[in-house]
Tab-separated table of C-alpha atoms in Angstrom:
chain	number	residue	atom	x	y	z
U	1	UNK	CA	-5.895	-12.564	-7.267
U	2	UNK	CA	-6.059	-9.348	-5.887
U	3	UNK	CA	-5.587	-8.993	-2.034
U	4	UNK	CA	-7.826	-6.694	0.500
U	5	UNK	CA	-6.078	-6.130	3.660
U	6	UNK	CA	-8.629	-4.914	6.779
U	7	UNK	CA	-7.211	-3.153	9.409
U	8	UNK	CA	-8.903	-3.817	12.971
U	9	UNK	CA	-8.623	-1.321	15.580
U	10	UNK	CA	-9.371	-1.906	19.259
U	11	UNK	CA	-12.848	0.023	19.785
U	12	UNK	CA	-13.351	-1.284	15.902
U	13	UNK	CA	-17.227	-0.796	14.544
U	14	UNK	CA	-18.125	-4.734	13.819
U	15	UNK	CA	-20.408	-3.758	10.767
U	16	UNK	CA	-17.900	-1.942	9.484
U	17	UNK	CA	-14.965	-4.282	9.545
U	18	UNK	CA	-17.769	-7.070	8.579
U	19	UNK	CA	-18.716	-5.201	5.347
U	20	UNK	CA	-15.501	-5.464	3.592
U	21	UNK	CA	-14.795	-9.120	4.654
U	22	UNK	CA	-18.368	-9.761	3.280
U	23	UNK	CA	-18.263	-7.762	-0.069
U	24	UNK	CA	-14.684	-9.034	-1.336
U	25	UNK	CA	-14.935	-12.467	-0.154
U	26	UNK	CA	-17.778	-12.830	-2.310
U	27	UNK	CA	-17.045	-11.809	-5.361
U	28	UNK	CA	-15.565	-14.231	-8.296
U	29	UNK	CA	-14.810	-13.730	-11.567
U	30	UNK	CA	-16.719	-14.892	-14.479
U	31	UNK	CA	-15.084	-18.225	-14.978
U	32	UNK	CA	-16.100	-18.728	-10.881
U	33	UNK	CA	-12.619	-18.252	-9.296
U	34	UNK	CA	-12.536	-15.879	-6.135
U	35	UNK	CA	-11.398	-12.459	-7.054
U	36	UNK	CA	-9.814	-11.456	-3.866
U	37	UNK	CA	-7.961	-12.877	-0.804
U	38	UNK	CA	-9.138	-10.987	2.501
U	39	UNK	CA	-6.602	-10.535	5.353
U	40	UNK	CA	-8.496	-9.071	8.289
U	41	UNK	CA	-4.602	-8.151	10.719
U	42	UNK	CA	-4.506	-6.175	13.161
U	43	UNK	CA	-1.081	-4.564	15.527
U	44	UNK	CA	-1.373	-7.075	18.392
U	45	UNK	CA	-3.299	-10.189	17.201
U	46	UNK	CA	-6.412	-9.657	19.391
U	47	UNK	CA	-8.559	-6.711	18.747
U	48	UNK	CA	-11.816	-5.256	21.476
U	49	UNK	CA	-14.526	-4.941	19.443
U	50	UNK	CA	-16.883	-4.300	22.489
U	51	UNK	CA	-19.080	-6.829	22.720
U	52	UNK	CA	-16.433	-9.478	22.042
U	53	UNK	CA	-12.447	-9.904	20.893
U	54	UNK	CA	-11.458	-10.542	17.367
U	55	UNK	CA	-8.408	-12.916	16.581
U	56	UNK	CA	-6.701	-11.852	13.347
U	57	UNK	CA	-4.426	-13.889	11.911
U	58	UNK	CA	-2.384	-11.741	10.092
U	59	UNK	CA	-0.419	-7.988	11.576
U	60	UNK	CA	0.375	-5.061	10.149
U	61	UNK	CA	3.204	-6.655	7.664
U	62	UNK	CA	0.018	-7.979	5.689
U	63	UNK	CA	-0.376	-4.258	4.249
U	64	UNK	CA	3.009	-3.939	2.202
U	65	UNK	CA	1.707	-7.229	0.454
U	66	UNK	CA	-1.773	-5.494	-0.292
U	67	UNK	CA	-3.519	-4.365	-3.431
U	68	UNK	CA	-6.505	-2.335	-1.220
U	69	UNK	CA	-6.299	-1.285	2.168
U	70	UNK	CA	-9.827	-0.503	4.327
U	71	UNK	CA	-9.743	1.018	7.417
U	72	UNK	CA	-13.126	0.349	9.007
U	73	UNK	CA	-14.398	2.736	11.430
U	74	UNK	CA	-14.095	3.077	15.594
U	75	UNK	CA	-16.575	3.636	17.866
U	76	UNK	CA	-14.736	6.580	19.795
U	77	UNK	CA	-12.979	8.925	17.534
U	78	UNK	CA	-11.091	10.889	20.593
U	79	UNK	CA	-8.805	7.514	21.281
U	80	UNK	CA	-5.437	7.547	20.226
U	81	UNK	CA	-4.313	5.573	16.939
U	82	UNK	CA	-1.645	3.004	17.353
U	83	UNK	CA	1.349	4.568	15.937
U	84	UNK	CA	2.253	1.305	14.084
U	85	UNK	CA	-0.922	1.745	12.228
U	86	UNK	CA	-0.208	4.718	11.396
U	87	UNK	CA	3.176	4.095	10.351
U	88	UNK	CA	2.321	1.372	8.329
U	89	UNK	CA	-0.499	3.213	6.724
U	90	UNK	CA	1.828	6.120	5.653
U	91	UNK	CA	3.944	3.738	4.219
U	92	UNK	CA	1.146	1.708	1.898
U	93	UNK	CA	0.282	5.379	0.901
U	94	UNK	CA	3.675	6.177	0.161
U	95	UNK	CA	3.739	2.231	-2.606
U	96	UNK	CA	0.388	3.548	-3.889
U	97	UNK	CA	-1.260	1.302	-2.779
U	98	UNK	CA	-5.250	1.996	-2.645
U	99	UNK	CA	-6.466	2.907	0.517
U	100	UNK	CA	-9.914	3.027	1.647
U	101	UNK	CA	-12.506	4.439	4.707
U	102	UNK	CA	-15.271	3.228	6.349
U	103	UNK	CA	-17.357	5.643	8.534
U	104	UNK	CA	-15.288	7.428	11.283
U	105	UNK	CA	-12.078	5.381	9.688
U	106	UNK	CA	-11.937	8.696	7.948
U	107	UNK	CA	-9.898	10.105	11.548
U	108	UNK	CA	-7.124	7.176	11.148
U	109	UNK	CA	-6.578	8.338	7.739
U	110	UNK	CA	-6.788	11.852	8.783
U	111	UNK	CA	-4.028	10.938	11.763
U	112	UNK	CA	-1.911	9.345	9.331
U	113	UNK	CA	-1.873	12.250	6.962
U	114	UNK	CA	-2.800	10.508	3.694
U	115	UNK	CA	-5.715	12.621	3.291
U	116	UNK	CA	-4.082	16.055	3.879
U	117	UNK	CA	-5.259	18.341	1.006
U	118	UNK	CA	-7.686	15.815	-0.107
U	119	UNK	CA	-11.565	15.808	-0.269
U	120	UNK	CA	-12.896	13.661	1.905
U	121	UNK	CA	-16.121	12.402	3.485
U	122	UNK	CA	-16.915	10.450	6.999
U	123	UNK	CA	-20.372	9.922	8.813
U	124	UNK	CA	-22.484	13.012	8.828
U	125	UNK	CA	-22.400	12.788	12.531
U	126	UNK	CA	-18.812	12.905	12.558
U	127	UNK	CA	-17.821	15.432	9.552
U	128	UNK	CA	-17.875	18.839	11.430
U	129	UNK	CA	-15.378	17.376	14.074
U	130	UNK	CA	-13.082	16.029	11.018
U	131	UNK	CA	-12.649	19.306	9.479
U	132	UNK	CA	-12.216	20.923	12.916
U	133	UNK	CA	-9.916	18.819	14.008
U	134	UNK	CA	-8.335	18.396	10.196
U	135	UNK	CA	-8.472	21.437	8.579
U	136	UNK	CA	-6.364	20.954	5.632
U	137	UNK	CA	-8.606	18.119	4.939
U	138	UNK	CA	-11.898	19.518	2.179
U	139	UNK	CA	-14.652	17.490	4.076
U	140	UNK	CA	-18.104	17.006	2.174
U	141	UNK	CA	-20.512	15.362	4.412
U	142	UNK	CA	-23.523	15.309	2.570
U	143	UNK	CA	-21.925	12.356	0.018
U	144	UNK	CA	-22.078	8.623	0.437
U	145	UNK	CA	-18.157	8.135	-0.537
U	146	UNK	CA	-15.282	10.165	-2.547
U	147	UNK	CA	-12.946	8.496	-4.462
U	148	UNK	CA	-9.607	10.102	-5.308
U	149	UNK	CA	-8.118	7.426	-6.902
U	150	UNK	CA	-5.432	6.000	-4.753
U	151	UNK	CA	-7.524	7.311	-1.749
U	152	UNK	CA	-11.601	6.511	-1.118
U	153	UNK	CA	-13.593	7.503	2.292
U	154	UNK	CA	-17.223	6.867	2.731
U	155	UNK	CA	-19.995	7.848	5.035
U	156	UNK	CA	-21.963	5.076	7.004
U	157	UNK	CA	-21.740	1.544	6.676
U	158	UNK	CA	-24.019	0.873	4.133
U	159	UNK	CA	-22.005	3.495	1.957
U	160	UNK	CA	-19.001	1.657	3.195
U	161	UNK	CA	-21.253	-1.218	1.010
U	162	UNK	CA	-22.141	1.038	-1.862
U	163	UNK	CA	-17.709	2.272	-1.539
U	164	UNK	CA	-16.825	-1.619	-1.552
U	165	UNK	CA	-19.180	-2.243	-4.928
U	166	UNK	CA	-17.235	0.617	-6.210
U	167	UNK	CA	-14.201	-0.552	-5.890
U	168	UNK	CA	-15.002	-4.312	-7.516
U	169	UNK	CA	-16.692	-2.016	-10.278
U	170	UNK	CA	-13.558	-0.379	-10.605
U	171	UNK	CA	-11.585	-3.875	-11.101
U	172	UNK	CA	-13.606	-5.842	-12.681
U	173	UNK	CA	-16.265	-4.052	-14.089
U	174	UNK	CA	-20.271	-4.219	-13.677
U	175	UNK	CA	-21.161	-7.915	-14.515
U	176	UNK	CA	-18.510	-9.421	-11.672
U	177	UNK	CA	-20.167	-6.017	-9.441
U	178	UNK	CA	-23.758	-6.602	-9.976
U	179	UNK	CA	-23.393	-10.535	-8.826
U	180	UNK	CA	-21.998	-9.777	-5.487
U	181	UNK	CA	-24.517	-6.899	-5.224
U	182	UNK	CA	-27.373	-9.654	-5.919
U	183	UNK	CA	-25.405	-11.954	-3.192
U	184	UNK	CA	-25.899	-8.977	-0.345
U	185	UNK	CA	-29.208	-7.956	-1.595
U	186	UNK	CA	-27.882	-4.343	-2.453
U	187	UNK	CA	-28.768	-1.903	-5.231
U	188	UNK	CA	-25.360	-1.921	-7.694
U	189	UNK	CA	-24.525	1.047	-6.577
U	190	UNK	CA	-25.610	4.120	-5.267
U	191	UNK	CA	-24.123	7.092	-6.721
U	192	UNK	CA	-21.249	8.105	-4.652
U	193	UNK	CA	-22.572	11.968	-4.788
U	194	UNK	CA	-25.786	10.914	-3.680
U	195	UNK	CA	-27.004	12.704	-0.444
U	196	UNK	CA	-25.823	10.486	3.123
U	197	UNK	CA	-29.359	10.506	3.875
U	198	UNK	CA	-33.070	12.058	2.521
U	199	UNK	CA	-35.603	13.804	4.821
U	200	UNK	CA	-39.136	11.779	3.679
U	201	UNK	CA	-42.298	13.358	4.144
U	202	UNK	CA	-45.125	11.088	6.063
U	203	UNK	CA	-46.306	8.593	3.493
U	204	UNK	CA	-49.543	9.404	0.927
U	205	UNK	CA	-52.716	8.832	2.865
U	206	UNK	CA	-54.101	6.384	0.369
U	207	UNK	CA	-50.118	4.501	0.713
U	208	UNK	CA	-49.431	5.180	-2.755
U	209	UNK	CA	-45.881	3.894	-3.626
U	210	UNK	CA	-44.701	4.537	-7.143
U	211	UNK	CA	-42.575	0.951	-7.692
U	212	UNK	CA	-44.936	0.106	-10.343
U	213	UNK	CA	-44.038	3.405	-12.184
U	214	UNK	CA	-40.621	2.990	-11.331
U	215	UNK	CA	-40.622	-0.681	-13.158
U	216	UNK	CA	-42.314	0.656	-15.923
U	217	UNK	CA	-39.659	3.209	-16.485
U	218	UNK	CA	-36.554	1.399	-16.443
U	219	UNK	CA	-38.428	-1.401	-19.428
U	220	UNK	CA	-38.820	1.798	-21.363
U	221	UNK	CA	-36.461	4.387	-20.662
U	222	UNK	CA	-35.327	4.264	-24.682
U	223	UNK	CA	-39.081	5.946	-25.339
U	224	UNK	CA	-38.733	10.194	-25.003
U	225	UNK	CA	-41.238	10.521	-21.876
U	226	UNK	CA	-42.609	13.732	-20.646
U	227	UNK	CA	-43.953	14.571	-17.010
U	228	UNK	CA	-47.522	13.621	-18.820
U	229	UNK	CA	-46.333	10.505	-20.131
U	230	UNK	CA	-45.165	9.520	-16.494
U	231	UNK	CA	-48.483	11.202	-14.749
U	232	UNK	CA	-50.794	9.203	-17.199
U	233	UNK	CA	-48.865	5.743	-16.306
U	234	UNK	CA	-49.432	6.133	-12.487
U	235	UNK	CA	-53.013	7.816	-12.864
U	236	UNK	CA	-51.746	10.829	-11.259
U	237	UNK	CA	-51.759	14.419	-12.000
U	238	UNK	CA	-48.734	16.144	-13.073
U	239	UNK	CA	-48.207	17.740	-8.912
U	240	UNK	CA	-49.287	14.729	-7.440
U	241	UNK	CA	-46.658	12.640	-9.341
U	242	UNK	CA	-43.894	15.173	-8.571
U	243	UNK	CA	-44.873	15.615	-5.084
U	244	UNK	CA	-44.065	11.852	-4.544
U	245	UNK	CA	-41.426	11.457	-6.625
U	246	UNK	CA	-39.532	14.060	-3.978
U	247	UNK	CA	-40.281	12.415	-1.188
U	248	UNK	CA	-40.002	8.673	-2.667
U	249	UNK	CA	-36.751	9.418	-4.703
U	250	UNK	CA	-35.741	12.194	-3.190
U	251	UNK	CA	-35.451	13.582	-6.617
U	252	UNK	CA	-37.476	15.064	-9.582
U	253	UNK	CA	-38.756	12.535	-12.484
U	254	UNK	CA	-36.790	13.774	-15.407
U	255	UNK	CA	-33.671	13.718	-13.134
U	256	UNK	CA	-34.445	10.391	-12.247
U	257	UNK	CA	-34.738	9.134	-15.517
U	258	UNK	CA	-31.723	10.926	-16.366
U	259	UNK	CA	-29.971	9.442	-13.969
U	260	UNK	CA	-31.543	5.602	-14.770
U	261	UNK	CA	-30.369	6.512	-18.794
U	262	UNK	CA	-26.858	7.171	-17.680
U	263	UNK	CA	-26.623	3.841	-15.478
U	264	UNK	CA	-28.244	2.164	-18.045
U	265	UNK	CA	-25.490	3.568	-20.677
U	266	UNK	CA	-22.714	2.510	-17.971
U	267	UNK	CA	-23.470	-1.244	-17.811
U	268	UNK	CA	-24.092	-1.009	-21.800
U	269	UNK	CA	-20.687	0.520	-22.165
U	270	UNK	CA	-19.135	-2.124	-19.628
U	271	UNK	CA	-20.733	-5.062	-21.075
U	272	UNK	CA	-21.539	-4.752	-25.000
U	273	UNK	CA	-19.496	-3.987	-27.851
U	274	UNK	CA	-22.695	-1.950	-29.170
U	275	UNK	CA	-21.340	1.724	-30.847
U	276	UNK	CA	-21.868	4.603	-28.902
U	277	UNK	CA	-24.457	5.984	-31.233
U	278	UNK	CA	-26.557	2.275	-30.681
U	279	UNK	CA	-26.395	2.870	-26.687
U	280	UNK	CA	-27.509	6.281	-27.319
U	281	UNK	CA	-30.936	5.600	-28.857
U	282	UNK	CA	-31.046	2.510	-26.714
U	283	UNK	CA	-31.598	4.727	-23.465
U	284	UNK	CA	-33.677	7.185	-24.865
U	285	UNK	CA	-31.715	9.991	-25.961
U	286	UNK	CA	-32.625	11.894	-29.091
U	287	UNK	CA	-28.821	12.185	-30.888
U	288	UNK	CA	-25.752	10.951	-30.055
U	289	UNK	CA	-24.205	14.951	-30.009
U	290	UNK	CA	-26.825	15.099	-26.380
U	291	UNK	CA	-26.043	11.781	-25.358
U	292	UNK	CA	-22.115	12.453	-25.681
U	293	UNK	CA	-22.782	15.979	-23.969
U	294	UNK	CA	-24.724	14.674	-20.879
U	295	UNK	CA	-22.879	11.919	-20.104
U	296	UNK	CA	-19.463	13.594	-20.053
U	297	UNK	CA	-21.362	16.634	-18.223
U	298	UNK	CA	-22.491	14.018	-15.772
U	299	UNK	CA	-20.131	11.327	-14.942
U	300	UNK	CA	-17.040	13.449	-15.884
U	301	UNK	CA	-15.175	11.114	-18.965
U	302	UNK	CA	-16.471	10.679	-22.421
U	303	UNK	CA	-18.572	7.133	-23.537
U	304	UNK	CA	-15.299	6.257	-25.333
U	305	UNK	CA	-12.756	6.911	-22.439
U	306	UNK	CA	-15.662	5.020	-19.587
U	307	UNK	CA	-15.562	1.871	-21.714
U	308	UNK	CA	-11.899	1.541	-21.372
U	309	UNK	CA	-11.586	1.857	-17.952
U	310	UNK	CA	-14.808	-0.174	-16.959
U	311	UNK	CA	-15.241	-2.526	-19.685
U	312	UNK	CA	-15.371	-5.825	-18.205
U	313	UNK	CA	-12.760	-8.857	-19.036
U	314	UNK	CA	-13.845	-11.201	-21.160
């Protein structure tokens, strides 16, 4: 069993340092034992949250036994960090082991130095002061999370959601994922590179929503569909359809089903043993030369080399 250890800060965001607890303690494995153990410690025992004090039962020794460390956010950046936080944050760094961000937790990693020289991300409220303040550190703040590796930071707390389905994804693949996602009622997940937030236009006047077109897309994303394939399904012309796919999606309708082939190939990947040519015509592309192409274009690692890092146990 792996173990998650949450760090609680006086001043601590409670939806942030409620996410994590939520998301790990959740999830189980496929034969139904818990994946995770979740130690929420803190420096003194007794953390302000605000509104009320939190009682941790484990301190800061509970890191050096940790798999994954998340530092939710604080309410007021400008406070001082504990320097035994610090300290012992420099030191799980320094074991390797993985360290995550929620929201503004980005500044205690920043404080600690185990972002220097690393791209980060924080709250789009709070990402101009980060790189002002940190300016070794390459901050991105129009992306939901960044994951380095040893070292993850996300935007607001429901990307600290999306970072913390990540990170399951990342150890046990898509199927153990995609239950906990069902248990907290969340998409599995949102593209870490997807924008923090999207601008919508005032709805159609006739309250047009496109989920039926959307459903009928992801049963048939193996068909080759054009914009007039799409246009004729919803009854809408060509600039119609577009114009509300933009300010629905926040994104075009080929890129969206681009996107919906790829995801599609992911959980295929993670949870078949189907070739790589089969999951190719499966989500609609027309040889597995394009298919290869895009996805490594895309997501950064070849079909082949995605399967063995994400293919689930079992």
């Amino acid at each position: 069993m792996r173990v998650v250890a949450v760090v609680a800060l006086d001043d601590v965001v409670p939806s942030d340092l409620a996410i994590p607890c939520e998301v790990f303690e959740r999830t189980r494995l496929p034969d139904g034992r818990p994946a995770y153990q979740v130690r929420v410690c803190s420096a003194g025992g007794v953390v302000d949250a605000g509104m009320f004090e939190v009682r941790t039962r484990w301190d800061l020794g509970a890191l050096a036994g940790a798999d994954t460390v998340i530092v939710p956010g604080v309410r007021d950046v400008s406070l001082p960090v504990d320097p035994a936080v610090l300290a012992a944050l420099r030191a799980a760094a320094a074991a390797g082991t993985r360290i995550a961000s929620i929201c503004s937790g980005a500044f205690v990693l920043a404080e600690a130095g185990v972002l220097d020289g690393m791209r980060a991300t924080t709250h789009w409220l709070g990402a101009a002061a980060l790189a002002r303040r940190y300016p070794t550190i390459e901050v991105d703040p129009d992306v939901l999370f960044v994951d380095n590796g040893q070292i993850l930071t996300s935007a607001g707390a429901a990307a600290g959601m999306d970072l913390c389905l990540h990170m399951v994804r990342r150890d046990h693949g898509a199927a153990v994922a995609a239950d906990v996602a069902r248990l907290s009622v969340m998409p599995l997940e949102r593209a870490g590179g997807q924008a923090q937030f999207i601008v919508h236009s005032d709805p159609a006047p006739d309250g047009g929503s496109l989920q039926p077109l959307l459903v009928w897309l992801a049963e048939n994303l193996e068909r080759r569909l054009t914009l007039g394939d799409l246009a004729r399904q919803a009854r809408l012309s060509t600039r119609t359809l577009s114009r509300r796919f933009r300010e629905q999606t926040g994104t075009t309708p080929l890129q969206w089903i681009m996107r919906e082939r790829l995801r599609r190939a992911q959980h295929l990947l993670e949870t078949t043993g189907h070739s790589v040519d089969r999951i190719s015509a499966q989500v609609g592309f027309g040889s597995p030369t394009a298919f290869r192409d895009r996805f490594r274009q895309l997501v950064g690692v070849s079909p082949a080399s995605y399967r063995r890092s994400f293919r689930s146990p079992g």
